Amino acid sequence: MVCVRYAPSPTGLQHIGGIRTALFNYLFARSVGGGKFILRLEDTDRTRSDEAYVRNLYDTFAWLGIAWDEGPDRGGPHAPYVQSERSALYKQYAGELLAKGRAYHCFCSAGELEKLRREQDHSAGSGTAYPGYNRRCRNIPDEESRRRAGEGEAFTVRLKIPLEEAGAAALTRFNDKLLGDIEWRNADINPDPVLLKSDGFPTYHLANVVDDHLMGITHVLRAQEWISSTPLHVILYGAFGWEPPVFCHLPMVMGQDGKKLSKRHGATSIDEFRLQGCLPGALINYIALLGCSYEEGKDIYTVEELSRLFSLEKLNKAPAVFDYKKLEWYNGRYIRMTSDEELAELTLPRAVEQNLFGTADAGGDLPPGAQPPRGPSAEERALYTAAMPLVRERANFLREIPAKLGYLFREPPVPAAEEFIPKKSGPAEALGLLKMGRELLPALAAAESDGEAEELVKARAQAEQVKLGDLLMPLRTALTGSRVSPPLFLSIRLLGAERCLKRIDRALASLEGRR
Ligand code: GLU
C-alpha cells in the first residue's frame, strides 16, 4: 500500500512550494487508490516553531479543501503526529545506534564547535571536502565515552558516517524516481551529523527517518532542496537495518527570472493569494501544474480529475516556473464558473469592508467617517447577488468585485461636464443625447433582456441619425458616474426606472446649470 506524508516544520506561513509538495503527495495517494496521506508536524526546531504557523497550516488546508487521512488533528494508528511529542522514541532509537556502534557521543561544547567553524572559515579553500565537524569524538574509546556520558557530561549523539568500504572510499547510492541513480562520496556528506542534541531533542534527520519508517511511509515526495540530505538518510536507514522508502524529489519552483521562487518575485504565502481573492480551486489547479503534465490541450482540472490522472511518471525533470499572470488567468476562469449566489457569498464580506452598503450608525462620539461599515439589508443583498453577472466576466480576483459595483448602492457624484461629451461632439449635443436617453429609459428598464434593450437603442439612434455609442455614452455617465462601467443595460434593470430617472435629471440639471 502506498503511504505518503506532508511533513512541514511550522516555522513560517504555508507557501506555494509547501502546498505543491502536500498536493502532489495527496494526489499520489489518491491516484493509486487506497493510498494513505499523513500529516506530520516536524517541530524539532523549538526556537523557530510557532503555534501561529500550525494554525495557519490547518486554516490553509481547510480553505483549500485538502484533508489528510491521519494527522495531529485526526489521530491515527501512529499518533502522536507531532515530533515534539515523540521525544522518547527518538532517544530510544539514538540509543539503538549507539549500542550498534553506528553512532557515538560527542562531548564538544558549543564554544569548541564555534572555534572549529571559525578556523575552517579561515582556511576555506584549503581542500576540506566538506567543512564541518572534524569527527574529534569519533575515536574516543567506547568505555570512556559511556563513562563520561554516564557521569552527566553534556553530549550530543552523532551518526558515524562510514568512510571506507573494502579499503576504498565509501559511497552511498540511491535511486530517485525522477532524477535516476544518484551516487555520493561519503566524504562529501555532512561529517557525522548530530542526531540527538544535548537537550535530548532529535535533529531533523533522526526524527524524519525514524518517523518515516515507523509510520510506514513508502514514498517520500519532497522538495528538491532536501536531496542533499538524502544520502545521509540512506545511511541512517542502513544503520538501523531498515528498507529506505522510494525517494522522489520534486522539480524546483522558480520565478520568471529562473531563480528559486521567493518573496522577491511577489506573493508566495497562501494567505496573500487568499487576500487578493484567489479561489481555492484555481490555486490548486494552477499549483498542480507546477512540474507535472497531465493531458494534452486541457488546462482546467478538478481535484477529482487530478487525483485520477496524477502519476510520478508525469512529473517533469525541468524546474517549473511560477507565472503570476497564468494564475490570474486561472482565477478569472474559475470566477466565470462560479454561480451568482456563490460569488456574492464569497465577496460580500469584502463588500462590507469596503463600505459598499455605507456605515452603521453606532452612535457614540464617532465622527461619520469612523462609523463601522454596515452589512447589507435583504434587499441590498438580493441586488448584490443579481449584480454578479455584471462583474463575473471582467474580474480576475475576488477583491476587484465590490469596487466595481459602488454605483448600484450609492448615488455617484455627478461627473464633470466633459465626461458626458462623446468624441467629436459638444456640450449641446451631449445634453440632447442625454434627453434622448431619458425618453428611452422606462422602456430600457422594462426590457426583458440586453438584446431587447439594444434593439430599442439602435432603433432610436437610427431614427435620430446618431451613433449608438454616442447615444449610450452620456446615459452611462449619468447612471454610473463614469464613462467606463459594467454593462449598462443590466445595470439599468437592476437600478430600476425610478432611480435611473432621478440620476439622469440630476445630471441634466447640472449640465444645464453649467452651460
Ligand atoms: N520538515 C521538513 C520540511 O520542513 C520535511 C522535509 C521532508 O519532507 O523530508 O520541509
Short mmCIF file of C-alpha atoms and ligand atoms in Angstrom, two decimals:
data_model
loop_
_atom_site.label_atom_id
_atom_site.label_comp_id
_atom_site.label_asym_id
_atom_site.label_seq_id
_atom_site.Cartn_x
_atom_site.Cartn_y
_atom_site.Cartn_z
CA MET A 1 0.00 0.00 0.00
CA VAL A 2 1.19 3.49 -0.84
CA CYS A 3 1.66 5.70 2.20
CA VAL A 4 2.92 9.26 1.87
CA ARG A 5 3.23 12.26 4.12
CA TYR A 6 3.49 16.02 4.21
CA ALA A 7 5.96 16.86 6.95
CA PRO A 8 6.15 20.63 7.33
CA SER A 9 8.09 22.44 10.01
CA PRO A 10 5.79 25.08 11.48
CA THR A 11 8.35 27.84 11.14
CA GLY A 12 6.56 30.01 8.58
CA LEU A 13 3.33 30.61 6.70
CA GLN A 14 2.18 27.98 4.23
CA HIS A 15 3.54 28.91 0.83
CA ILE A 16 3.37 27.80 -2.79
CA GLY A 17 6.25 25.33 -2.54
CA GLY A 18 4.87 23.60 0.55
CA ILE A 19 1.37 23.39 -0.85
CA ARG A 20 2.73 21.91 -4.07
CA THR A 21 4.53 19.21 -2.04
CA ALA A 22 1.41 18.48 0.01
CA LEU A 23 -0.79 18.44 -3.07
CA PHE A 24 1.43 16.04 -5.02
CA ASN A 25 1.55 13.69 -2.03
CA TYR A 26 -2.23 13.90 -1.68
CA LEU A 27 -2.81 13.33 -5.39
CA PHE A 28 -0.36 10.46 -5.48
CA ALA A 29 -2.11 8.69 -2.58
CA ARG A 30 -5.47 9.18 -4.29
CA SER A 31 -4.20 8.20 -7.74
CA VAL A 32 -3.17 4.71 -6.67
CA GLY A 33 -6.48 4.02 -4.96
CA GLY A 34 -6.48 3.28 -1.25
CA GLY A 35 -3.24 5.17 -0.66
CA LYS A 36 -2.79 6.95 2.63
CA PHE A 37 -1.77 10.57 3.15
CA ILE A 38 -0.40 11.58 6.54
CA LEU A 39 0.30 15.00 8.05
CA ARG A 40 3.23 15.07 10.43
CA LEU A 41 4.44 18.20 12.18
CA GLU A 42 8.21 18.41 12.29
CA ASP A 43 8.61 20.88 15.09
CA THR A 44 12.02 19.78 16.33
CA ASP A 45 13.40 23.29 15.89
CA ARG A 46 11.92 24.58 19.11
CA THR A 47 13.10 28.14 18.70
CA ARG A 48 11.61 28.65 15.23
CA SER A 49 8.41 26.60 15.58
CA ASP A 50 5.32 28.60 16.43
CA GLU A 51 1.69 27.69 17.20
CA ALA A 52 0.56 30.52 14.94
CA TYR A 53 2.10 28.70 11.97
CA VAL A 54 0.35 25.48 12.97
CA ARG A 55 -2.95 27.35 12.97
CA ASN A 56 -2.08 28.83 9.60
CA LEU A 57 -1.45 25.33 8.27
CA TYR A 58 -4.84 24.00 9.38
CA ASP A 59 -6.60 27.10 8.20
CA THR A 60 -4.94 26.99 4.78
CA PHE A 61 -5.74 23.35 4.13
CA ALA A 62 -9.32 23.71 5.35
CA TRP A 63 -9.71 26.57 2.87
CA LEU A 64 -8.12 24.52 0.08
CA GLY A 65 -10.34 21.57 0.93
CA ILE A 66 -7.38 19.17 1.12
CA ALA A 67 -7.55 16.70 4.00
CA TRP A 68 -5.15 14.07 5.27
CA ASP A 69 -6.14 10.59 6.42
CA GLU A 70 -4.07 10.72 9.60
CA GLY A 71 -2.57 13.65 11.44
CA PRO A 72 -2.39 15.54 14.72
CA ASP A 73 -5.97 16.75 14.37
CA ARG A 74 -7.42 13.46 13.11
CA GLY A 75 -5.40 10.94 15.06
CA GLY A 76 -4.46 7.55 13.64
CA PRO A 77 -2.54 4.40 14.49
CA HIS A 78 0.83 6.19 14.62
CA ALA A 79 -0.20 9.02 16.94
CA PRO A 80 1.19 11.34 18.11
CA TYR A 81 1.90 13.02 14.76
CA VAL A 82 3.80 15.92 16.30
CA GLN A 83 7.52 15.31 16.68
CA SER A 84 7.90 17.29 19.89
CA GLU A 85 5.55 14.74 21.47
CA ARG A 86 7.66 11.80 20.33
CA SER A 87 10.98 12.66 22.02
CA ALA A 88 11.23 9.41 23.97
CA LEU A 89 11.10 7.43 20.73
CA TYR A 90 13.98 9.29 19.15
CA LYS A 91 16.09 8.85 22.26
CA GLN A 92 15.38 5.15 22.17
CA TYR A 93 16.43 4.88 18.51
CA ALA A 94 19.54 7.00 19.03
CA GLY A 95 20.37 4.59 21.87
CA GLU A 96 19.98 1.70 19.47
CA LEU A 97 22.51 3.21 17.07
CA LEU A 98 24.93 3.86 19.95
CA ALA A 99 24.63 0.24 21.02
CA LYS A 100 25.29 -0.92 17.47
CA GLY A 101 28.35 1.28 17.19
CA ARG A 102 26.74 3.25 14.36
CA ALA A 103 26.62 6.44 16.40
CA TYR A 104 28.76 7.98 19.12
CA HIS A 105 28.68 10.51 21.94
CA CYS A 106 30.20 13.85 21.10
CA PHE A 107 31.30 15.94 24.08
CA CYS A 108 32.41 19.02 22.17
CA SER A 109 30.88 22.15 23.63
CA ALA A 110 29.12 24.77 21.53
CA GLY A 111 32.13 27.04 22.09
CA GLU A 112 34.59 24.45 20.80
CA LEU A 113 32.47 23.81 17.71
CA GLU A 114 32.22 27.52 17.06
CA LYS A 115 36.00 27.82 17.27
CA LEU A 116 36.34 24.97 14.80
CA ARG A 117 33.96 26.70 12.42
CA ARG A 118 35.94 29.90 12.60
CA GLU A 119 39.19 28.07 11.89
CA GLN A 120 37.58 26.40 8.91
CA ASP A 121 36.29 29.70 7.61
CA HIS A 122 39.86 30.90 7.84
CA SER A 123 41.30 28.07 5.87
CA ALA A 124 38.42 27.94 3.38
CA GLY A 125 39.57 26.69 0.03
CA SER A 126 42.27 24.57 1.62
CA GLY A 127 40.72 21.43 0.20
CA THR A 128 38.42 20.27 3.02
CA ALA A 129 35.91 18.11 1.18
CA TYR A 130 33.04 19.19 3.37
CA PRO A 131 33.63 21.73 6.08
CA GLY A 132 32.03 20.91 9.36
CA TYR A 133 32.71 18.77 12.34
CA ASN A 134 36.21 17.25 12.49
CA ARG A 135 35.00 13.96 13.98
CA ARG A 136 37.06 14.58 17.07
CA CYS A 137 34.99 12.43 19.42
CA ARG A 138 34.54 9.58 16.96
CA ASN A 139 37.57 7.77 18.24
CA ILE A 140 37.03 8.10 21.97
CA PRO A 141 37.13 4.51 23.24
CA ASP A 142 33.66 3.09 23.90
CA GLU A 143 34.19 2.57 27.56
CA GLU A 144 35.40 6.10 28.19
CA SER A 145 32.59 7.51 26.13
CA ARG A 146 29.96 5.58 28.05
CA ARG A 147 31.53 6.54 31.36
CA ARG A 148 31.61 10.27 30.58
CA ALA A 149 28.02 10.23 29.37
CA GLY A 150 27.03 8.26 32.48
CA GLU A 151 28.74 10.81 34.71
CA GLY A 152 26.48 13.52 33.37
CA GLU A 153 28.83 15.26 30.93
CA ALA A 154 26.78 17.02 28.25
CA PHE A 155 26.82 15.25 24.91
CA THR A 156 25.19 15.06 21.54
CA VAL A 157 24.81 11.83 19.57
CA ARG A 158 26.40 11.82 16.14
CA LEU A 159 25.99 9.41 13.26
CA LYS A 160 29.15 7.54 12.31
CA ILE A 161 29.27 8.03 8.55
CA PRO A 162 31.16 5.08 7.06
CA LEU A 163 34.24 6.47 5.35
CA GLU A 164 35.78 3.31 3.98
CA GLU A 165 34.37 0.25 2.39
CA ALA A 166 36.53 -2.70 1.42
CA GLY A 167 39.60 -0.49 1.53
CA ALA A 168 38.13 2.13 -0.76
CA ALA A 169 36.36 5.42 -0.15
CA ALA A 170 32.78 4.64 0.84
CA LEU A 171 29.97 5.65 -1.48
CA THR A 172 26.24 5.99 -0.95
CA ARG A 173 23.89 5.24 -3.79
CA PHE A 174 20.17 5.66 -4.12
CA ASN A 175 17.62 5.92 -6.82
CA ASP A 176 15.46 8.96 -7.18
CA LYS A 177 12.24 8.22 -9.02
CA LEU A 178 12.54 11.42 -11.01
CA LEU A 179 16.28 12.06 -11.21
CA GLY A 180 17.51 8.47 -11.56
CA ASP A 181 20.55 6.88 -9.91
CA ILE A 182 22.48 9.16 -7.62
CA GLU A 183 25.85 8.46 -6.04
CA TRP A 184 27.63 10.43 -3.32
CA ARG A 185 31.08 10.02 -1.86
CA ASN A 186 30.54 9.66 1.86
CA ALA A 187 33.41 12.09 2.40
CA ASP A 188 31.19 14.72 0.78
CA ILE A 189 28.33 14.14 3.18
CA ASN A 190 27.81 16.37 6.21
CA PRO A 191 30.52 14.91 8.53
CA ASP A 192 28.93 12.83 11.28
CA PRO A 193 25.82 14.94 11.74
CA VAL A 194 24.16 15.33 15.11
CA LEU A 195 21.16 13.03 15.57
CA LEU A 196 20.29 13.92 19.14
CA LYS A 197 21.00 17.34 20.58
CA SER A 198 22.34 17.88 24.08
CA ASP A 199 18.86 18.77 25.32
CA GLY A 200 17.65 15.34 24.22
CA PHE A 201 15.74 16.68 21.23
CA PRO A 202 16.33 15.00 17.89
CA THR A 203 17.54 16.77 14.78
CA TYR A 204 15.52 16.76 11.59
CA HIS A 205 17.50 13.82 10.17
CA LEU A 206 16.87 11.39 13.01
CA ALA A 207 13.25 12.31 13.62
CA ASN A 208 12.43 12.31 9.92
CA VAL A 209 13.92 8.88 9.23
CA VAL A 210 12.56 7.24 12.39
CA ASP A 211 9.08 8.58 11.73
CA ASP A 212 9.03 7.73 8.04
CA HIS A 213 9.98 4.19 8.99
CA LEU A 214 7.57 3.81 11.92
CA MET A 215 4.70 5.37 10.00
CA GLY A 216 5.23 3.01 7.10
CA ILE A 217 5.96 5.74 4.55
CA THR A 218 6.52 4.05 1.19
CA HIS A 219 7.30 7.12 -0.91
CA VAL A 220 8.99 10.36 0.09
CA LEU A 221 7.89 13.12 -2.28
CA ARG A 222 9.58 16.31 -1.18
CA ALA A 223 11.18 19.49 -2.47
CA GLN A 224 14.44 19.17 -4.33
CA GLU A 225 16.27 21.24 -1.75
CA TRP A 226 16.22 18.16 0.51
CA ILE A 227 18.15 15.98 -1.90
CA SER A 228 21.46 16.75 -0.23
CA SER A 229 20.09 15.23 2.98
CA THR A 230 19.04 12.02 1.27
CA PRO A 231 22.44 10.24 1.22
CA LEU A 232 22.57 10.85 4.94
CA HIS A 233 19.10 9.42 5.36
CA VAL A 234 20.01 6.39 3.26
CA ILE A 235 22.99 5.77 5.56
CA LEU A 236 20.69 6.10 8.57
CA TYR A 237 18.23 3.57 7.15
CA GLY A 238 21.16 1.24 6.60
CA ALA A 239 22.46 1.76 10.13
CA PHE A 240 19.07 0.78 11.54
CA GLY A 241 18.79 -2.11 9.09
CA TRP A 242 15.63 -0.66 7.58
CA GLU A 243 14.49 -0.55 3.97
CA PRO A 244 14.50 3.06 2.73
CA PRO A 245 11.34 4.38 1.04
CA VAL A 246 11.19 5.37 -2.62
CA PHE A 247 12.56 8.89 -2.94
CA CYS A 248 11.19 11.38 -5.41
CA HIS A 249 12.49 14.92 -5.25
CA LEU A 250 10.04 17.25 -6.90
CA PRO A 251 11.05 19.74 -9.58
CA MET A 252 12.02 23.16 -8.27
CA VAL A 253 9.60 26.06 -8.48
CA MET A 254 11.25 29.14 -9.96
CA GLY A 255 10.28 32.73 -10.57
CA GLN A 256 10.25 34.09 -14.14
CA ASP A 257 13.93 35.00 -13.77
CA GLY A 258 14.97 31.38 -13.23
CA LYS A 259 15.77 31.89 -9.55
CA LYS A 260 14.07 29.93 -6.79
CA LEU A 261 10.61 31.37 -6.14
CA SER A 262 10.77 33.77 -3.22
CA LYS A 263 9.16 36.90 -1.83
CA ARG A 264 11.26 38.90 -4.29
CA HIS A 265 9.02 37.62 -7.08
CA GLY A 266 5.76 38.59 -5.38
CA ALA A 267 3.27 36.84 -3.15
CA THR A 268 4.30 33.35 -2.06
CA SER A 269 2.24 32.74 1.07
CA ILE A 270 -1.20 31.29 0.53
CA ASP A 271 -2.63 33.97 2.83
CA GLU A 272 -1.62 36.64 0.34
CA PHE A 273 -3.33 34.84 -2.54
CA ARG A 274 -6.45 34.43 -0.41
CA LEU A 275 -6.48 38.07 0.47
CA GLN A 276 -6.20 39.01 -3.17
CA GLY A 277 -9.23 36.92 -3.91
CA CYS A 278 -7.94 33.67 -5.34
CA LEU A 279 -10.41 30.82 -5.41
CA PRO A 280 -9.08 27.63 -3.82
CA GLY A 281 -9.96 25.57 -6.90
CA ALA A 282 -8.00 27.89 -9.16
CA LEU A 283 -4.98 27.87 -6.89
CA ILE A 284 -4.98 24.09 -6.63
CA ASN A 285 -5.45 23.74 -10.37
CA TYR A 286 -2.51 26.01 -11.10
CA ILE A 287 -0.22 24.59 -8.43
CA ALA A 288 -0.94 21.05 -9.65
CA LEU A 289 0.60 22.04 -12.98
CA LEU A 290 3.88 23.20 -11.43
CA GLY A 291 6.12 20.36 -12.51
CA CYS A 292 3.56 17.86 -13.75
CA SER A 293 1.83 17.43 -17.13
CA TYR A 294 -1.50 15.66 -17.31
CA GLU A 295 -3.33 15.71 -20.63
CA GLU A 296 -2.56 17.44 -23.88
CA GLY A 297 -4.63 20.54 -24.54
CA LYS A 298 -6.54 20.65 -21.27
CA ASP A 299 -5.98 23.17 -18.54
CA ILE A 300 -8.95 23.11 -16.17
CA TYR A 301 -8.95 20.17 -13.77
CA THR A 302 -10.98 19.41 -10.69
CA VAL A 303 -9.23 17.80 -7.73
CA GLU A 304 -11.05 14.55 -8.57
CA GLU A 305 -9.68 14.60 -12.10
CA LEU A 306 -6.19 15.37 -10.85
CA SER A 307 -6.49 12.53 -8.34
CA ARG A 308 -7.23 10.18 -11.19
CA LEU A 309 -4.60 11.49 -13.60
CA PHE A 310 -1.60 12.13 -11.35
CA SER A 311 1.36 9.79 -11.57
CA LEU A 312 5.05 10.04 -10.73
CA GLU A 313 5.78 9.27 -14.38
CA LYS A 314 4.10 12.53 -15.39
CA LEU A 315 6.46 14.68 -13.30
CA ASN A 316 8.83 16.90 -15.25
CA LYS A 317 12.52 16.99 -14.57
CA ALA A 318 12.82 20.61 -15.61
CA PRO A 319 12.07 23.24 -12.99
CA ALA A 320 8.58 24.73 -13.04
CA VAL A 321 8.16 28.45 -13.49
CA PHE A 322 5.57 30.22 -11.37
CA ASP A 323 3.74 32.65 -13.60
CA TYR A 324 1.55 35.15 -11.73
CA LYS A 325 -0.24 36.07 -14.96
CA LYS A 326 -1.17 32.47 -15.57
CA LEU A 327 -2.55 32.14 -12.06
CA GLU A 328 -4.58 35.28 -12.67
CA TRP A 329 -5.96 33.72 -15.84
CA TYR A 330 -6.91 30.57 -13.95
CA ASN A 331 -8.58 32.55 -11.24
CA GLY A 332 -10.56 34.51 -13.82
CA ARG A 333 -11.68 31.22 -15.39
CA TYR A 334 -12.81 29.92 -12.01
CA ILE A 335 -14.65 33.13 -11.23
CA ARG A 336 -16.56 32.71 -14.52
CA MET A 337 -17.51 29.18 -13.44
CA THR A 338 -18.88 30.34 -10.07
CA SER A 339 -22.64 30.84 -9.61
CA ASP A 340 -24.13 34.24 -8.74
CA GLU A 341 -25.06 33.07 -5.26
CA GLU A 342 -21.64 31.66 -4.50
CA LEU A 343 -19.78 34.64 -5.93
CA ALA A 344 -21.93 37.00 -3.88
CA GLU A 345 -21.39 34.91 -0.77
CA LEU A 346 -17.63 34.92 -1.32
CA THR A 347 -17.31 38.63 -1.92
CA LEU A 348 -19.90 40.08 0.46
CA PRO A 349 -17.52 40.31 3.42
CA ARG A 350 -15.17 42.39 1.28
CA ALA A 351 -18.06 44.50 0.03
CA VAL A 352 -18.99 45.28 3.62
CA GLU A 353 -15.38 46.00 4.48
CA GLN A 354 -15.18 48.39 1.54
CA ASN A 355 -18.24 50.23 2.84
CA LEU A 356 -20.37 49.32 -0.15
CA PHE A 357 -23.55 49.50 1.92
CA GLY A 358 -22.50 52.53 3.89
CA THR A 359 -21.84 52.75 7.58
CA ALA A 360 -23.86 51.67 10.56
CA ASP A 361 -24.82 54.34 12.98
CA ALA A 362 -23.04 53.04 16.02
CA GLY A 363 -23.74 56.28 17.81
CA GLY A 364 -21.23 57.29 20.39
CA ASP A 365 -18.77 60.04 19.75
CA LEU A 366 -17.51 58.62 16.47
CA PRO A 367 -17.41 61.12 13.61
CA PRO A 368 -19.35 59.99 10.47
CA GLY A 369 -16.24 58.69 8.67
CA ALA A 370 -15.26 56.50 11.60
CA GLN A 371 -18.56 54.63 11.95
CA PRO A 372 -18.22 50.90 11.31
CA PRO A 373 -19.33 49.53 7.93
CA ARG A 374 -22.86 48.20 7.72
CA GLY A 375 -23.94 44.81 6.40
CA PRO A 376 -26.45 44.63 3.54
CA SER A 377 -30.22 44.66 4.05
CA ALA A 378 -32.12 41.76 2.49
CA GLU A 379 -32.94 43.95 -0.48
CA GLU A 380 -29.33 45.07 -0.93
CA ARG A 381 -28.17 41.52 -0.66
CA ALA A 382 -30.55 40.45 -3.41
CA LEU A 383 -29.40 43.35 -5.58
CA TYR A 384 -25.77 42.45 -4.92
CA THR A 385 -26.36 38.84 -5.96
CA ALA A 386 -28.28 39.88 -9.06
CA ALA A 387 -25.37 42.15 -9.98
CA MET A 388 -22.83 39.32 -10.19
CA PRO A 389 -23.30 38.85 -13.96
CA LEU A 390 -22.07 42.45 -14.31
CA VAL A 391 -18.66 41.62 -12.94
CA ARG A 392 -18.16 37.92 -13.48
CA GLU A 393 -16.67 38.29 -16.97
CA ARG A 394 -14.26 41.03 -16.00
CA ALA A 395 -12.81 40.23 -12.62
CA ASN A 396 -9.72 38.08 -12.21
CA PHE A 397 -9.61 38.31 -8.43
CA LEU A 398 -12.48 38.46 -5.95
CA ARG A 399 -11.04 41.61 -4.44
CA GLU A 400 -11.85 43.59 -7.58
CA ILE A 401 -15.54 42.79 -7.50
CA PRO A 402 -17.19 45.04 -4.87
CA ALA A 403 -15.38 48.17 -6.01
CA LYS A 404 -16.93 47.85 -9.47
CA LEU A 405 -20.46 47.93 -8.06
CA GLY A 406 -20.48 51.04 -5.91
CA TYR A 407 -22.86 52.91 -8.26
CA LEU A 408 -25.62 50.35 -7.63
CA PHE A 409 -25.72 51.15 -3.93
CA ARG A 410 -24.76 54.79 -3.74
CA GLU A 411 -25.61 57.68 -5.98
CA PRO A 412 -22.36 58.58 -7.68
CA PRO A 413 -21.39 62.26 -7.70
CA VAL A 414 -22.22 63.99 -10.98
CA PRO A 415 -19.01 63.99 -13.02
CA ALA A 416 -17.53 67.00 -14.81
CA ALA A 417 -19.35 68.09 -17.97
CA GLU A 418 -16.58 66.76 -20.28
CA GLU A 419 -17.34 63.25 -19.08
CA PHE A 420 -20.72 63.42 -20.81
CA ILE A 421 -19.43 64.55 -24.18
CA PRO A 422 -18.86 61.89 -26.85
CA LYS A 423 -15.86 62.27 -29.15
CA LYS A 424 -16.15 64.94 -31.87
CA SER A 425 -19.20 66.32 -30.14
CA GLY A 426 -20.00 69.26 -27.87
CA PRO A 427 -21.91 70.13 -24.70
CA ALA A 428 -25.16 70.94 -26.55
CA GLU A 429 -25.14 67.58 -28.36
CA ALA A 430 -24.37 65.77 -25.12
CA LEU A 431 -27.36 67.39 -23.49
CA GLY A 432 -29.59 66.40 -26.44
CA LEU A 433 -28.30 62.83 -26.34
CA LEU A 434 -28.93 62.53 -22.61
CA LYS A 435 -32.51 63.79 -23.09
CA MET A 436 -32.99 61.15 -25.76
CA GLY A 437 -31.65 58.56 -23.36
CA ARG A 438 -34.08 59.76 -20.72
CA GLU A 439 -37.00 59.19 -23.05
CA LEU A 440 -35.84 55.67 -23.71
CA LEU A 441 -35.22 54.90 -20.06
CA PRO A 442 -38.58 53.48 -18.94
CA ALA A 443 -38.56 51.03 -21.86
CA LEU A 444 -34.93 50.06 -21.16
CA ALA A 445 -35.74 49.42 -17.51
CA ALA A 446 -38.68 47.25 -18.51
CA ALA A 447 -36.80 45.30 -21.21
CA GLU A 448 -36.64 41.55 -20.74
CA SER A 449 -33.07 41.20 -21.94
CA ASP A 450 -29.94 43.03 -23.07
CA GLY A 451 -30.85 42.14 -26.66
CA GLU A 452 -34.24 43.78 -26.38
CA ALA A 453 -32.72 46.90 -24.81
CA GLU A 454 -30.10 47.10 -27.50
CA GLU A 455 -32.74 46.93 -30.24
CA LEU A 456 -34.56 49.85 -28.67
CA VAL A 457 -31.44 51.98 -28.51
CA LYS A 458 -30.40 51.01 -32.04
CA ALA A 459 -33.77 51.95 -33.49
CA ARG A 460 -33.70 55.31 -31.75
CA ALA A 461 -30.11 56.01 -32.79
CA GLN A 462 -31.01 55.22 -36.36
CA ALA A 463 -34.08 57.41 -36.32
CA GLU A 464 -32.09 60.30 -34.85
CA GLN A 465 -29.08 59.66 -37.10
CA VAL A 466 -26.68 59.39 -34.17
CA LYS A 467 -24.17 56.72 -33.35
CA LEU A 468 -25.27 54.01 -30.95
CA GLY A 469 -22.18 54.56 -28.78
CA ASP A 470 -22.78 58.31 -28.69
CA LEU A 471 -26.33 57.83 -27.50
CA LEU A 472 -25.26 55.49 -24.72
CA MET A 473 -22.27 57.41 -23.50
CA PRO A 474 -23.91 60.34 -21.62
CA LEU A 475 -26.50 57.93 -20.25
CA ARG A 476 -23.79 55.70 -18.86
CA THR A 477 -22.02 58.66 -17.25
CA ALA A 478 -25.25 59.91 -15.67
CA LEU A 479 -26.18 56.50 -14.27
CA THR A 480 -22.85 55.10 -13.18
CA GLY A 481 -20.80 58.24 -12.65
CA SER A 482 -18.18 57.08 -15.12
CA ARG A 483 -17.59 56.65 -18.87
CA VAL A 484 -16.37 53.14 -18.18
CA SER A 485 -18.68 50.85 -16.28
CA PRO A 486 -20.02 47.32 -16.11
CA PRO A 487 -22.67 46.52 -18.77
CA LEU A 488 -25.23 49.31 -18.89
CA PHE A 489 -28.48 47.55 -19.81
CA LEU A 490 -28.43 45.14 -16.89
CA SER A 491 -27.33 48.00 -14.61
CA ILE A 492 -30.43 49.93 -15.71
CA ARG A 493 -32.72 46.99 -15.00
CA LEU A 494 -31.13 46.47 -11.58
CA LEU A 495 -31.36 50.13 -10.61
CA GLY A 496 -34.96 50.39 -11.86
CA ALA A 497 -36.57 53.26 -13.78
CA GLU A 498 -37.17 55.47 -10.81
CA ARG A 499 -33.58 55.63 -9.56
CA CYS A 500 -32.28 55.96 -13.11
CA LEU A 501 -34.57 58.89 -13.93
CA LYS A 502 -33.53 60.64 -10.76
CA ARG A 503 -29.86 60.31 -11.67
CA ILE A 504 -30.50 61.50 -15.21
CA ASP A 505 -32.44 64.50 -14.00
CA ARG A 506 -29.70 65.39 -11.60
CA ALA A 507 -27.16 65.18 -14.41
CA LEU A 508 -29.37 67.21 -16.75
CA ALA A 509 -29.80 69.92 -14.12
CA SER A 510 -26.09 70.01 -13.52
CA LEU A 511 -25.27 70.16 -17.24
CA GLU A 512 -27.84 72.86 -17.88
CA GLY A 513 -26.59 74.84 -14.95
CA ARG A 514 -23.06 74.64 -16.32
CA ARG A 515 -23.97 75.91 -19.77
N1 GLU B 1 10.34 19.19 7.85
C1 GLU B 1 10.85 19.23 6.52
C2 GLU B 1 10.27 20.49 5.86
O1 GLU B 1 10.01 21.40 6.54
C3 GLU B 1 10.45 17.97 5.79
C4 GLU B 1 11.32 17.60 4.66
C5 GLU B 1 10.97 16.21 4.20
O2 GLU B 1 9.89 16.09 3.59
O3 GLU B 1 11.70 15.29 4.49
O4 GLU B 1 10.06 20.59 4.69
#
